[in-house]
Short mmCIF file of C-alpha atoms in Angstrom, two decimals:
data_model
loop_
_atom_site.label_atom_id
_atom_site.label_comp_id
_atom_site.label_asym_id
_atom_site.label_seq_id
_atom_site.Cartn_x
_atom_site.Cartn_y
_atom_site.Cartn_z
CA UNK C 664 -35.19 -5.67 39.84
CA UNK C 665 -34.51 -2.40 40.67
CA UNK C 666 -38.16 -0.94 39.53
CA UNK C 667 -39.93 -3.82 41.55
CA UNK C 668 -42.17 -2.22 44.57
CA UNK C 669 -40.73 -3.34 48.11
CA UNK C 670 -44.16 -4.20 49.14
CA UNK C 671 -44.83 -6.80 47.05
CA UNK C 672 -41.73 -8.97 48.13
CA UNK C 673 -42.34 -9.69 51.76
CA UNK C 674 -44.64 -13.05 50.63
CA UNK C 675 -42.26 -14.28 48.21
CA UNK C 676 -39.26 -14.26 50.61
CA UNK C 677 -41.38 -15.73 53.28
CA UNK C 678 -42.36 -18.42 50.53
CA UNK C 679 -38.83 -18.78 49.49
CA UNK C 680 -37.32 -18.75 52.98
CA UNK C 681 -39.51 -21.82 54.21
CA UNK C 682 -38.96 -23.79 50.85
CA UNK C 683 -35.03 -23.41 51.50
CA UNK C 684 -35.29 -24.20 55.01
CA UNK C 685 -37.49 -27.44 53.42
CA UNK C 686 -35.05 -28.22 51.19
CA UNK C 687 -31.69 -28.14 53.48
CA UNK C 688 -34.06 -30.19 55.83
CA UNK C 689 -34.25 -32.85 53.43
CA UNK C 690 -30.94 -33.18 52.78
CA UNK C 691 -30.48 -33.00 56.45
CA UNK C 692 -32.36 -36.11 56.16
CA UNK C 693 -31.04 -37.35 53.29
CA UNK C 694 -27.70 -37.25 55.26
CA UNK C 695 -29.38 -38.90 58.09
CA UNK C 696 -30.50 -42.00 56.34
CA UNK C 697 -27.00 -42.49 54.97
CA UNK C 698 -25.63 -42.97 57.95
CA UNK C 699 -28.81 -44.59 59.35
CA UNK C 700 -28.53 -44.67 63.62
CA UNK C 701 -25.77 -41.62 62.93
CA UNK C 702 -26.45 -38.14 64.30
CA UNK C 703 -29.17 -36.09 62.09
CA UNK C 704 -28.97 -32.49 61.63
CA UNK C 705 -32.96 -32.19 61.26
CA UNK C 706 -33.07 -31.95 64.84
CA UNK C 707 -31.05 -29.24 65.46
CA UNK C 708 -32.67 -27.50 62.71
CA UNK C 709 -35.68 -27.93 64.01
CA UNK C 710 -34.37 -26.57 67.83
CA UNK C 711 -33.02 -23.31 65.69
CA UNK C 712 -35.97 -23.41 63.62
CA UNK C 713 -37.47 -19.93 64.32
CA UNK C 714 -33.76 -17.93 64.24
CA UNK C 715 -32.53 -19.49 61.51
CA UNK C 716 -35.69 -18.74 58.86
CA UNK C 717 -35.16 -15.15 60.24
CA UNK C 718 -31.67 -14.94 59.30
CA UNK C 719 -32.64 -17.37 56.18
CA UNK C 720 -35.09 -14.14 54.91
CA UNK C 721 -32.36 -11.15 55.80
CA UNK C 722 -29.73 -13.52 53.54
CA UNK C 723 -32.97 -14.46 50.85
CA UNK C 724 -33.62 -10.35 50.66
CA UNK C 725 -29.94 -9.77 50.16
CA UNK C 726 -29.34 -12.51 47.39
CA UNK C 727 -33.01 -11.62 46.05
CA UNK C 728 -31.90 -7.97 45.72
CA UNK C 729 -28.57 -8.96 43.47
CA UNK C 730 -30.20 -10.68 40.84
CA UNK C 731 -29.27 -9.25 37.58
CA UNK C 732 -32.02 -7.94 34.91
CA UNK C 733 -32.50 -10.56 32.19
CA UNK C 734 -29.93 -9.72 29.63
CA UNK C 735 -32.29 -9.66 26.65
CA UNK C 736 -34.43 -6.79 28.92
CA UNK C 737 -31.24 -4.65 28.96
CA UNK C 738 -31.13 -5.79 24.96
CA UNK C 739 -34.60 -5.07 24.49
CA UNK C 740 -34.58 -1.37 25.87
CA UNK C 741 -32.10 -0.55 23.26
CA UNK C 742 -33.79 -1.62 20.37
CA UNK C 743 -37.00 0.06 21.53
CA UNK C 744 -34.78 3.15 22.27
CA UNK C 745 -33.32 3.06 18.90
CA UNK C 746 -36.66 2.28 17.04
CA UNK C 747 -38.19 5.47 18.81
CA UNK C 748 -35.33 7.80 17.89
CA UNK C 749 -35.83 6.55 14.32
CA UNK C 750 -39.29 7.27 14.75
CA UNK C 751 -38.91 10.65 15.95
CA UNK C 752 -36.37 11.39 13.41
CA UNK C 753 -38.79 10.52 10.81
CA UNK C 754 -41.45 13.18 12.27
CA UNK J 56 -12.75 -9.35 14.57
CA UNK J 57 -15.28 -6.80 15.55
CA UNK J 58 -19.14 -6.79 14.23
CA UNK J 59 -20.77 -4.12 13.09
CA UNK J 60 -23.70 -3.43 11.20
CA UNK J 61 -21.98 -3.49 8.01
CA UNK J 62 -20.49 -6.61 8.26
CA UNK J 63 -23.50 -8.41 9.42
CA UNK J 64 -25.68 -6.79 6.67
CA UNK J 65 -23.18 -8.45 4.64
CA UNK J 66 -24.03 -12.25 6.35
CA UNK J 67 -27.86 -11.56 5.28
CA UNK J 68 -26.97 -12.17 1.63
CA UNK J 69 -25.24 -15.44 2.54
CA UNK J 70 -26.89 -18.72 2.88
CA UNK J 71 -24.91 -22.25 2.78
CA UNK J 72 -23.29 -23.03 -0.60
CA UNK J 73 -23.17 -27.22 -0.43
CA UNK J 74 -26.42 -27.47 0.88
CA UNK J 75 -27.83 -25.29 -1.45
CA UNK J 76 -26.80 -26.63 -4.45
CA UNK J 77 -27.56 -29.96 -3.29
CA UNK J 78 -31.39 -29.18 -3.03
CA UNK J 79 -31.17 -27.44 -6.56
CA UNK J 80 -30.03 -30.06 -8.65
CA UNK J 81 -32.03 -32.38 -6.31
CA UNK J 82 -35.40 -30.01 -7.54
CA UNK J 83 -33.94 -29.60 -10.65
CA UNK J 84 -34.08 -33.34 -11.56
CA UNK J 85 -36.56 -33.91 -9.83
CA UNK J 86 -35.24 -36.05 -7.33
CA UNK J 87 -36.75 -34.87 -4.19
CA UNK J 88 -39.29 -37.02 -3.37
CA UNK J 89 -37.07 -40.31 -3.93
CA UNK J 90 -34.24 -38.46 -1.91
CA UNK J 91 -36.57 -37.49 0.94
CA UNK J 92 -38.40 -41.28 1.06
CA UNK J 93 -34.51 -42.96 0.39
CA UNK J 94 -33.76 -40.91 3.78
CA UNK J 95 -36.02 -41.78 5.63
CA UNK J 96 -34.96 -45.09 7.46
CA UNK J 97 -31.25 -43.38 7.21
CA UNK J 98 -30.68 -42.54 10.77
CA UNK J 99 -27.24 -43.80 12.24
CA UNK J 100 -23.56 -43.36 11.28
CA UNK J 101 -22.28 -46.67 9.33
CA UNK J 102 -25.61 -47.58 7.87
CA UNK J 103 -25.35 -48.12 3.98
CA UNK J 104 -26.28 -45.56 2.41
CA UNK J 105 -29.93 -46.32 0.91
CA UNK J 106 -29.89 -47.74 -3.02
CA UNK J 107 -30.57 -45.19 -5.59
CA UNK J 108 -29.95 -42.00 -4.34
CA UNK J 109 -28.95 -39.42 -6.34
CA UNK J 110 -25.18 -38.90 -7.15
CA UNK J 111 -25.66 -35.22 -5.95
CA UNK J 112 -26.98 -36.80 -2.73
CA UNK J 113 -24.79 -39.03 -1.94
CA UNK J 114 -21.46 -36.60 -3.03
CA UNK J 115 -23.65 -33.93 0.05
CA UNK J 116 -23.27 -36.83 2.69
CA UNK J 117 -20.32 -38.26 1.95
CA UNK J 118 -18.78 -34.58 2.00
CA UNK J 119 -20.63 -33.86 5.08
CA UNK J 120 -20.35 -37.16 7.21
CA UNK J 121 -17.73 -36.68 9.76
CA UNK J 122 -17.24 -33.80 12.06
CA UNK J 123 -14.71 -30.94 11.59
CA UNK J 124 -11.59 -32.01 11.85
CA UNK J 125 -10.76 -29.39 14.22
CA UNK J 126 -12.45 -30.52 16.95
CA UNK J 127 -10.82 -30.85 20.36
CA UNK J 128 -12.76 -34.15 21.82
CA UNK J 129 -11.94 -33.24 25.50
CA UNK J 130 -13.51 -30.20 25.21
CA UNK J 131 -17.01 -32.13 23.89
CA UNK J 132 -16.66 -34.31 26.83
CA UNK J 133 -16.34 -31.58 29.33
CA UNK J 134 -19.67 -30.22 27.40
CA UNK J 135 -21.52 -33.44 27.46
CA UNK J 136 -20.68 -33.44 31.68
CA UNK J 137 -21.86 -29.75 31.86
CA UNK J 138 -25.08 -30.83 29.92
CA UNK J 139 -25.92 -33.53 31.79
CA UNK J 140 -25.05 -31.76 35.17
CA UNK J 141 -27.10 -29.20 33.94
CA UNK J 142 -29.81 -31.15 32.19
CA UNK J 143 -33.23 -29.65 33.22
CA UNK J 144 -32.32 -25.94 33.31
CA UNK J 145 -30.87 -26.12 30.07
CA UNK J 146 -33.84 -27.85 28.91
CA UNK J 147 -35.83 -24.82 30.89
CA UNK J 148 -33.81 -22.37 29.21
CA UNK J 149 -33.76 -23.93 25.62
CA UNK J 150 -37.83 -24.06 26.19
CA UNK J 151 -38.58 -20.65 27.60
CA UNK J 152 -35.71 -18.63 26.57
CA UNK J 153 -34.40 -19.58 23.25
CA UNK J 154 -37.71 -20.20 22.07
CA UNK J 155 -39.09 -17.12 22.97
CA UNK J 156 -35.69 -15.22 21.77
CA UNK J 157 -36.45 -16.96 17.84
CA UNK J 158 -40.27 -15.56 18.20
CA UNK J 159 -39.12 -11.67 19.43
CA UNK J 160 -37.12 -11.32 15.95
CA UNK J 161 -40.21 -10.77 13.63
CA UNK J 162 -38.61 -12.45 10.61
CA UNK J 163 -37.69 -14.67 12.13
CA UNK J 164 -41.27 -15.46 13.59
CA UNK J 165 -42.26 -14.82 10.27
CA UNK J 166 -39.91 -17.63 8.34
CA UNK J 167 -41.01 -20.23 11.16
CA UNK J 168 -45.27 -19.34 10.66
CA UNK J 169 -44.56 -19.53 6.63
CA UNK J 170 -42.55 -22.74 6.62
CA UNK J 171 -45.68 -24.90 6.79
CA UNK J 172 -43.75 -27.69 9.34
CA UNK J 173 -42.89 -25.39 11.80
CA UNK J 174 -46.18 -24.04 12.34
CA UNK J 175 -46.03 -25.37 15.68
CA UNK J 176 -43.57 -25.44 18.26
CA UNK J 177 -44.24 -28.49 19.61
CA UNK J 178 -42.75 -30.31 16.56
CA UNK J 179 -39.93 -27.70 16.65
CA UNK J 180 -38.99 -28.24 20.28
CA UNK J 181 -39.06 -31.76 19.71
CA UNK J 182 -36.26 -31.46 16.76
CA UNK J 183 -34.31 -29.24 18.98
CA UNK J 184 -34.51 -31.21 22.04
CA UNK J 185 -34.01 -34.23 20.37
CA UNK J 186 -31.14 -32.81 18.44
CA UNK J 187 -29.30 -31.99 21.64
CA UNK J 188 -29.85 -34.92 23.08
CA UNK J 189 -28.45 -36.90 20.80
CA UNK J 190 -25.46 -34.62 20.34
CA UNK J 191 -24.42 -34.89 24.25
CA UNK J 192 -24.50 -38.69 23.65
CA UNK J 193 -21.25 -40.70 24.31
CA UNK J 194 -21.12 -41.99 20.60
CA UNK J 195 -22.78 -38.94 18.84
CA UNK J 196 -19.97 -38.83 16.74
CA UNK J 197 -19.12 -42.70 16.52
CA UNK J 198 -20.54 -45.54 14.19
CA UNK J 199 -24.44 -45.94 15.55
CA UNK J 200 -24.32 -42.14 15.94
CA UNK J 201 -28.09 -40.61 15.24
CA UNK J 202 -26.86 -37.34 15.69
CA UNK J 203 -24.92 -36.59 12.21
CA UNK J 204 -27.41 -37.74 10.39
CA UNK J 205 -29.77 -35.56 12.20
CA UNK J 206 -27.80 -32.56 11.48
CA UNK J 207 -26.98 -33.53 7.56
CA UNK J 208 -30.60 -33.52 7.22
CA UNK J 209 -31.76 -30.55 9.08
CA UNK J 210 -28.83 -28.53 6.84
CA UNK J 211 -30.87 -29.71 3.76
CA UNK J 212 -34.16 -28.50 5.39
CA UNK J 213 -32.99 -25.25 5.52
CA UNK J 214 -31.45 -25.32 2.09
CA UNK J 215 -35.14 -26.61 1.11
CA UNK J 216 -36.89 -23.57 3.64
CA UNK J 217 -34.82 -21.22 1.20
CA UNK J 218 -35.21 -22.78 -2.26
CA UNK J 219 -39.34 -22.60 -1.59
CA UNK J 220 -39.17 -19.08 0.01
CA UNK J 221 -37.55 -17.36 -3.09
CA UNK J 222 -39.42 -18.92 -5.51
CA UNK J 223 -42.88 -18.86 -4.46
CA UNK J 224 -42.24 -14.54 -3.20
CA UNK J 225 -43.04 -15.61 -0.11
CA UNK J 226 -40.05 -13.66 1.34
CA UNK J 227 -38.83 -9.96 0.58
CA UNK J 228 -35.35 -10.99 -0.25
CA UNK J 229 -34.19 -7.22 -0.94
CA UNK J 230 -35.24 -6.37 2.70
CA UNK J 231 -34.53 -9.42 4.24
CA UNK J 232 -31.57 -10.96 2.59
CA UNK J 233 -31.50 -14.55 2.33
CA UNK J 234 -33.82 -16.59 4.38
CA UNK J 235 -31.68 -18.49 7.03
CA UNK J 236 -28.93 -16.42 5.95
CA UNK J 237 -25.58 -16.66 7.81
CA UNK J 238 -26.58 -13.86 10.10
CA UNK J 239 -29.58 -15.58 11.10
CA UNK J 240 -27.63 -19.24 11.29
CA UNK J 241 -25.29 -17.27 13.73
CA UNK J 242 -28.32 -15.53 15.45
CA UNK J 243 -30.00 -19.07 16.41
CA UNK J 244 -26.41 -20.38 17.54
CA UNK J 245 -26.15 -17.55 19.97
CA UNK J 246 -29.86 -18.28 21.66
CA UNK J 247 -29.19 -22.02 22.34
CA UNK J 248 -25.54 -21.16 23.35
CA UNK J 249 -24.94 -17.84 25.16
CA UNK J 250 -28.42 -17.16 25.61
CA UNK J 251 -29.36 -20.09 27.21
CA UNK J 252 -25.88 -19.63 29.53
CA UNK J 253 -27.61 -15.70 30.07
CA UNK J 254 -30.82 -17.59 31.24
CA UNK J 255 -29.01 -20.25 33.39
CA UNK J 256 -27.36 -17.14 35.20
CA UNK J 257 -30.86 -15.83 35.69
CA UNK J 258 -31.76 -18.72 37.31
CA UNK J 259 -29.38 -18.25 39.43
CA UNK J 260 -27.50 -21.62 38.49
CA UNK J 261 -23.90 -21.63 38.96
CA UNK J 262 -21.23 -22.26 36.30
CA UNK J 263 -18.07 -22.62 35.83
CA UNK J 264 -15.34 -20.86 33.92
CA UNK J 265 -14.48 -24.50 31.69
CA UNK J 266 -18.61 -25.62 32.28
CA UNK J 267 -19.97 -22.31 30.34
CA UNK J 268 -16.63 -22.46 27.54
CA UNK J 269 -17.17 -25.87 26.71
CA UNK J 270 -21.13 -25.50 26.30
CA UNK J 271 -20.14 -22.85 24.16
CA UNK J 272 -17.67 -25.08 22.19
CA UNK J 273 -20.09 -27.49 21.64
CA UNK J 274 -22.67 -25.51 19.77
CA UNK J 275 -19.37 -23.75 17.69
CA UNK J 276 -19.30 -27.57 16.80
CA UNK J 277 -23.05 -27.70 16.10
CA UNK J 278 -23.09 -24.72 13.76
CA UNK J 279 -19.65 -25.36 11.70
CA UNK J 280 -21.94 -29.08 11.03
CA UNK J 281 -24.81 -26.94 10.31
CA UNK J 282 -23.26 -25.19 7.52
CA UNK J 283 -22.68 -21.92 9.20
CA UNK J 284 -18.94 -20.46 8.03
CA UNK J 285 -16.49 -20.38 10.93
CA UNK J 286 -14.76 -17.13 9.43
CA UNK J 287 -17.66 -15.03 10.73
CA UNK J 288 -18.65 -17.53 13.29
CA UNK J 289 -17.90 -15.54 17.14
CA UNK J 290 -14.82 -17.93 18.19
CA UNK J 291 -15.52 -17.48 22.06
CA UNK J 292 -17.64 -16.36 24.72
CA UNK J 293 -16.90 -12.80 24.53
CA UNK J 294 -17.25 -12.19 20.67
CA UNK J 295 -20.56 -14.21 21.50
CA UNK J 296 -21.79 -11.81 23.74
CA UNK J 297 -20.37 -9.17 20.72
CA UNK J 298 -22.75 -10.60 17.71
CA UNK J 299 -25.65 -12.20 20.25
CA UNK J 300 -26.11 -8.31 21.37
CA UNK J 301 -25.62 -6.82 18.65
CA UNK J 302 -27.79 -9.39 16.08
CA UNK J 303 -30.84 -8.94 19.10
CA UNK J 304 -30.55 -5.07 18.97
CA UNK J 305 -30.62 -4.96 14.90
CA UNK J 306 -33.55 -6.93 14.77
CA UNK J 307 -35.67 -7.81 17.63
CA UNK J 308 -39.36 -6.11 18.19
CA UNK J 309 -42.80 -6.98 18.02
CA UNK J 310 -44.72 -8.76 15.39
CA UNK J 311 -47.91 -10.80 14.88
CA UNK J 312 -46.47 -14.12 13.80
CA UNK J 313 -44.19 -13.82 17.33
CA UNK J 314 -47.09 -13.44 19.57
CA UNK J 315 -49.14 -16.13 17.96
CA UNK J 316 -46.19 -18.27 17.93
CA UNK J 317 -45.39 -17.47 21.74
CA UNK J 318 -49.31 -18.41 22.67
CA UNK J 319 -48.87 -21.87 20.93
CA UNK J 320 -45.71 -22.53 22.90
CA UNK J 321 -47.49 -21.40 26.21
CA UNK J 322 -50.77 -23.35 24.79
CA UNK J 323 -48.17 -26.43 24.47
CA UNK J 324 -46.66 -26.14 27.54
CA UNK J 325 -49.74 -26.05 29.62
CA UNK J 326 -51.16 -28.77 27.69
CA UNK J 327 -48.18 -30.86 29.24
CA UNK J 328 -47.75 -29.38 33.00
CA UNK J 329 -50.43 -31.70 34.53
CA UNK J 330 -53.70 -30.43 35.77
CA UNK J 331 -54.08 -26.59 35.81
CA UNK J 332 -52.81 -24.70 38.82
CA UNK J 333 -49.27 -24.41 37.71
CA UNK J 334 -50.43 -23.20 34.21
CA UNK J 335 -49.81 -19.55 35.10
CA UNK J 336 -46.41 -20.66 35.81
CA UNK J 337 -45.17 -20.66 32.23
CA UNK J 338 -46.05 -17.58 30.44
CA UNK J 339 -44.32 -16.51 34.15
CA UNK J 340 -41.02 -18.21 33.70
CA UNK J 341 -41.23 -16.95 29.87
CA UNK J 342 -41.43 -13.14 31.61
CA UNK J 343 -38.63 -13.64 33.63
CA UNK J 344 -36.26 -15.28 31.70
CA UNK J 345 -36.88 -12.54 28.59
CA UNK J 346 -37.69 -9.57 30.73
CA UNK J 347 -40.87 -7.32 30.63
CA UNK J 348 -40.33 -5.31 27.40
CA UNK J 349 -39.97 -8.40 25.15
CA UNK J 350 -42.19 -10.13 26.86
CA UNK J 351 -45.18 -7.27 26.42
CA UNK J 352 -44.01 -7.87 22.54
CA UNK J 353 -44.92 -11.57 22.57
CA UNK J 354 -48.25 -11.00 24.18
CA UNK J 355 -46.79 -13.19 27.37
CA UNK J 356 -49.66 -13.02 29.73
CA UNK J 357 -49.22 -11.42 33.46
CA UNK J 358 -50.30 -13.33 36.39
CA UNK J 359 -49.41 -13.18 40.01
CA UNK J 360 -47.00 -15.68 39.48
CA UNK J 361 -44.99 -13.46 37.56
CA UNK J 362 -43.94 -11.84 41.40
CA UNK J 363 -43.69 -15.62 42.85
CA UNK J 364 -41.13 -16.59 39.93
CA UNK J 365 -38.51 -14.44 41.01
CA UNK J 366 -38.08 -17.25 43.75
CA UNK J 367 -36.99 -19.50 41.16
CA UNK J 368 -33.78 -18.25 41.71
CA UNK J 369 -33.62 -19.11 45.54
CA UNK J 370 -35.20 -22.35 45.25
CA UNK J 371 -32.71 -23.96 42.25
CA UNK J 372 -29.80 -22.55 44.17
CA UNK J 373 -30.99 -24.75 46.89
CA UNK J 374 -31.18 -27.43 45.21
CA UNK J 375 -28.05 -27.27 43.94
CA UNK J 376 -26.86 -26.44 47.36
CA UNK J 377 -28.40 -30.11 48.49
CA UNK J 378 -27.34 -32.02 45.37
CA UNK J 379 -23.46 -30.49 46.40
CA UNK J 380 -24.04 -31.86 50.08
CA UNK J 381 -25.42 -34.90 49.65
CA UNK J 382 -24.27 -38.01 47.12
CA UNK J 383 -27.41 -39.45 47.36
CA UNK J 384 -29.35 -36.34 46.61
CA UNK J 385 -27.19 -35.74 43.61
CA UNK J 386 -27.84 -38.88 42.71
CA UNK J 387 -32.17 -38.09 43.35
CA UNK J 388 -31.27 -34.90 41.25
CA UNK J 389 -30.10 -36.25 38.51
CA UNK J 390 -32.68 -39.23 37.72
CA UNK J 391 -34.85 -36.40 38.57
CA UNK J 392 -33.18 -34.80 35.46
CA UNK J 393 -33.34 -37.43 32.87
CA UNK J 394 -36.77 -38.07 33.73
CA UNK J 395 -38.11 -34.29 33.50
CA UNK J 396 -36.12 -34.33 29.59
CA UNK J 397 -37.49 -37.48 29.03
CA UNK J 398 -41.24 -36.15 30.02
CA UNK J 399 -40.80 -32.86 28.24
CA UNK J 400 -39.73 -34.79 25.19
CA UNK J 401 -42.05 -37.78 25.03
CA UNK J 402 -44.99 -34.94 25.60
CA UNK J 403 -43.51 -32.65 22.96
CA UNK J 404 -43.46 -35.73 20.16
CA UNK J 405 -46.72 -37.85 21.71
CA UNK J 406 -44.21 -40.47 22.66
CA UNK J 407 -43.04 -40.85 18.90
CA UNK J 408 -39.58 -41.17 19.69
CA UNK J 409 -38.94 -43.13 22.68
CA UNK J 410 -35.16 -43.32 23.68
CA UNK J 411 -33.97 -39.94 25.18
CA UNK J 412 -32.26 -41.08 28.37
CA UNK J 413 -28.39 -39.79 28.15
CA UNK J 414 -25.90 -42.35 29.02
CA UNK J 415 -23.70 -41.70 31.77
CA UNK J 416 -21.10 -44.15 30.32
CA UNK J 417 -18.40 -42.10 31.30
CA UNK J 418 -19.69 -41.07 34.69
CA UNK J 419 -19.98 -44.65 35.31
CA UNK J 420 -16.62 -46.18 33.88
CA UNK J 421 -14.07 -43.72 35.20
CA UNK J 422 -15.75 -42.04 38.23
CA UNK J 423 -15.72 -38.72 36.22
CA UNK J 424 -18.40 -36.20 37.96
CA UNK J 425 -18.85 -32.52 36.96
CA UNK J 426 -17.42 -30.46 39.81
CA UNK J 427 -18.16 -27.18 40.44
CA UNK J 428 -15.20 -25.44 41.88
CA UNK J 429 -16.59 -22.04 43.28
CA UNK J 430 -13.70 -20.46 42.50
CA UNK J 431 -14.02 -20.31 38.96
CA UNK J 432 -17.17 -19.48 38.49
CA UNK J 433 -18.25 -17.93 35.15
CA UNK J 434 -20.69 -14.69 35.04
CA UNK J 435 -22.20 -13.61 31.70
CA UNK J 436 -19.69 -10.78 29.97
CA UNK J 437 -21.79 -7.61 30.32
CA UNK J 438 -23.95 -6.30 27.82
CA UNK J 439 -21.91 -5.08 24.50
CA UNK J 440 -20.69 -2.06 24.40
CA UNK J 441 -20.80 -2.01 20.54
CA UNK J 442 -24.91 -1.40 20.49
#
């Protein structure tokens, strides 16, 4: 992740953000049915709507920003490392 | 005991000694077509076996019909609960990471586009899937079981896969060793164990410590049934990581046979993901999971969605997030699950075989539920440092 260009992220954590905030919503919900008449969260989601997809994205950018390389990338760069030395060794 | 090149050059001249002679003297006597016609209604543990097979036959299953001895049963069950806990992102990772990982060794890619079955991946993912799902069944080692079966007969398909390949010089044994050799056996155990446990952690799916050990287990299970020999067999996790890196970094690179083979899996899956929208989505998910250099091996297409995947992450940690908080969402989840394998699977085999759903017996009887304690979670050992 660390060759990605910054500007191309803004949309996806926007994207992601809102489907997060869509998915603790339903379970929000989810909750809410359970205990049918009981107090619902969604509500007071929806109140902190705004502040809390804000601080959703800083927290999305963070996690976003720690996922690893794919391990067979790492595995890949190797082989294609060693298959050029070989190459050049050959020359 | 540490691998090194040596050691696994030494697997490639290896291939399974009971199964092998089984299909010779089977093709020697000419016995293959009335052994392979015999076997086919024989599908369950405890079923007679069929009249008039061959002695050499029936000596092969009898010698092969119950699991290793060995095997610690609490352990399987903790697998079976990881795998069903985990059902669909296995199944993701088993689709568009294993797969892929077979296709990016080019002799590999090679043995599965000469073997005239395999030609297609659909039929392959089918025998996987449906493999696995029968071995995280309840009773997949009981009377009734499909799953032993399964596996004595896929270890004679191989044997058969290397009897044709030698003879008809269809495979440069003095480069390549045996085909299916024990390295290879090994290799495939490591990209439907660790590797798919790699590409779970990509996906940002959390696991824990006994979760990701018993997976593992299982499959050490799998491949000791499948003829691969446990004295060269990684024993845990870490050695895993050891031969998994090291087999990858021996062998992998580009080749014709893998890209073709990659396009008919992306062909397959778009063919099933309904409508075509989404269709970008899997050569995407293919990308991610494998990383760009492999994936530029395989041919994998680049879309927009290849910047949009990298939510994937976010969005099945939330899920997971709501299937922790809520019962009733877990309980949405899973269905969810079963029904996604059972829709990949029925798609994969045109609705040929129809019973895939995974019992929850235990689940059910004793109020056993895969937890997820957070503070054991399990992260992938780092990359080897013997490459």
């Amino acid at each position: 992740m660390t060759t990605d260009d910054e500007g191309g992220r803004d949309p996806l954590y926007a994207v992601a953000g809102l489907a997060d905030l869509a998915l603790d919503r339903a379970g929000a919900a989810l909750r809410g049915l359970r205990g049918l008449l009981g107090r619902s969260d969604l509500a007071e989601l929806a109140r902190d709507g705004q502040d809390e997809l804000t601080a959703r994205g800083r927290l999305l950018v963070q996690r976003h920003a720690a996922t690893p390389e794919a391990h067979l990338e790492l595995l890949a760069r190797r082989a294609a490392a060693r298959t050029d030395h070989a190459r050049r060794d050959d020359v | 005991m540490p691998y090194t090149p040596e050691s696994m050059d030494a697997l490639r001249l290896v291939g399974d000694e009971l199964a092998d002679a089984t299909v010779e003297t089977l093709f020697e006597r000419g016995e293959v077509g009335k052994f392979n016609t015999l076997m086919r209604s024989f599908t369950q543990v405890g079923q007679d076996l069929p009249e008039g097979l061959p002695e050499v036959a029936h000596e092969y299953l009898r010698a092969t019909s119950a699991p290793p001895d060995w095997v610690d049963w609490d352990e399987m069950e903790k697998a079976r609960l990881f795998f069903l806990h985990n059902n669909v992102h296995i199944s993701t990772a088993l689709s568009f990471a294993s797969m892929p990982a077979c296709y990016v060794v080019p002799h590999v890619a090679r043995l599965l586009s000469a073997t005239h079955s395999l030609d297609y991946p659909s039929r392959r993912m089918a025998e996987t899937g449906q493999f696995t799902v029968y071995l995280m069944r309840p009773d997949a080692f009981e009377a009734g079981s499909r799953f032993i079966p399964a596996a004595q007969k896929v270890r004679l398909l191989h044997a058969s896969i290397r009897h044709h390949l030698a003879r008809e010089d269809r495979w440069d044994t003095a480069r390549l060793g045996v085909p299916i050799c024990q390295e290879d056996m090994i290799g495939g155990q490591m990209m439907f164990s660790i590797q798919v446990l790699d590409a779970l952690h990509r996906l940002g799916i959390p696991m824990t410590v006994d979760g990701a050990q018993s997976y593992y287990y299982a499959w050490r299970v799998v491949g000791a049934m499948l003829g691969i020999d446990l004295a060269h067999a990684p024993a845990d996790l870490d050695a895993a990581r050891e031969f998994s890196d090291l087999y990858m970094t021996r062998h992998m690179g580009p080749s014709e046979e893998g890209a073709r083979l990659t396009r008919q899996l992306i062909d397959l899956y778009e063919q099933v993901v309904p409508g075509t929208l989404l269709d970008p989505l899997v050569p995407a998910l293919i990308r991610y999971l494998i990383g760009d250099t492999a994936a530029d091996w395989l041919d994998v297409p680049r879309s927009a969605w290849d910047t949009a995947v990298r939510a994937a992450p976010v969005l099945l940690g939330a899920l997971e997030r709501l299937e922790d908080s809520s019962p009733l969402a877990a309980r949405l989840l899973d269905r969810l699950g079963e029904l996604t394998t059972a829709f990949e699977l029925s798609s994969l085999t045109r609705g040929r075989v129809m019973q895939y759903a995974i019992p929850e017996h235990l689940k059910d009887e004793y109020g056993v539920k895969a937890t997820k304690p957070a503070t054991d979670r399990w992260t992938p050992p780092p990359l080897s440092l013997r490459i």
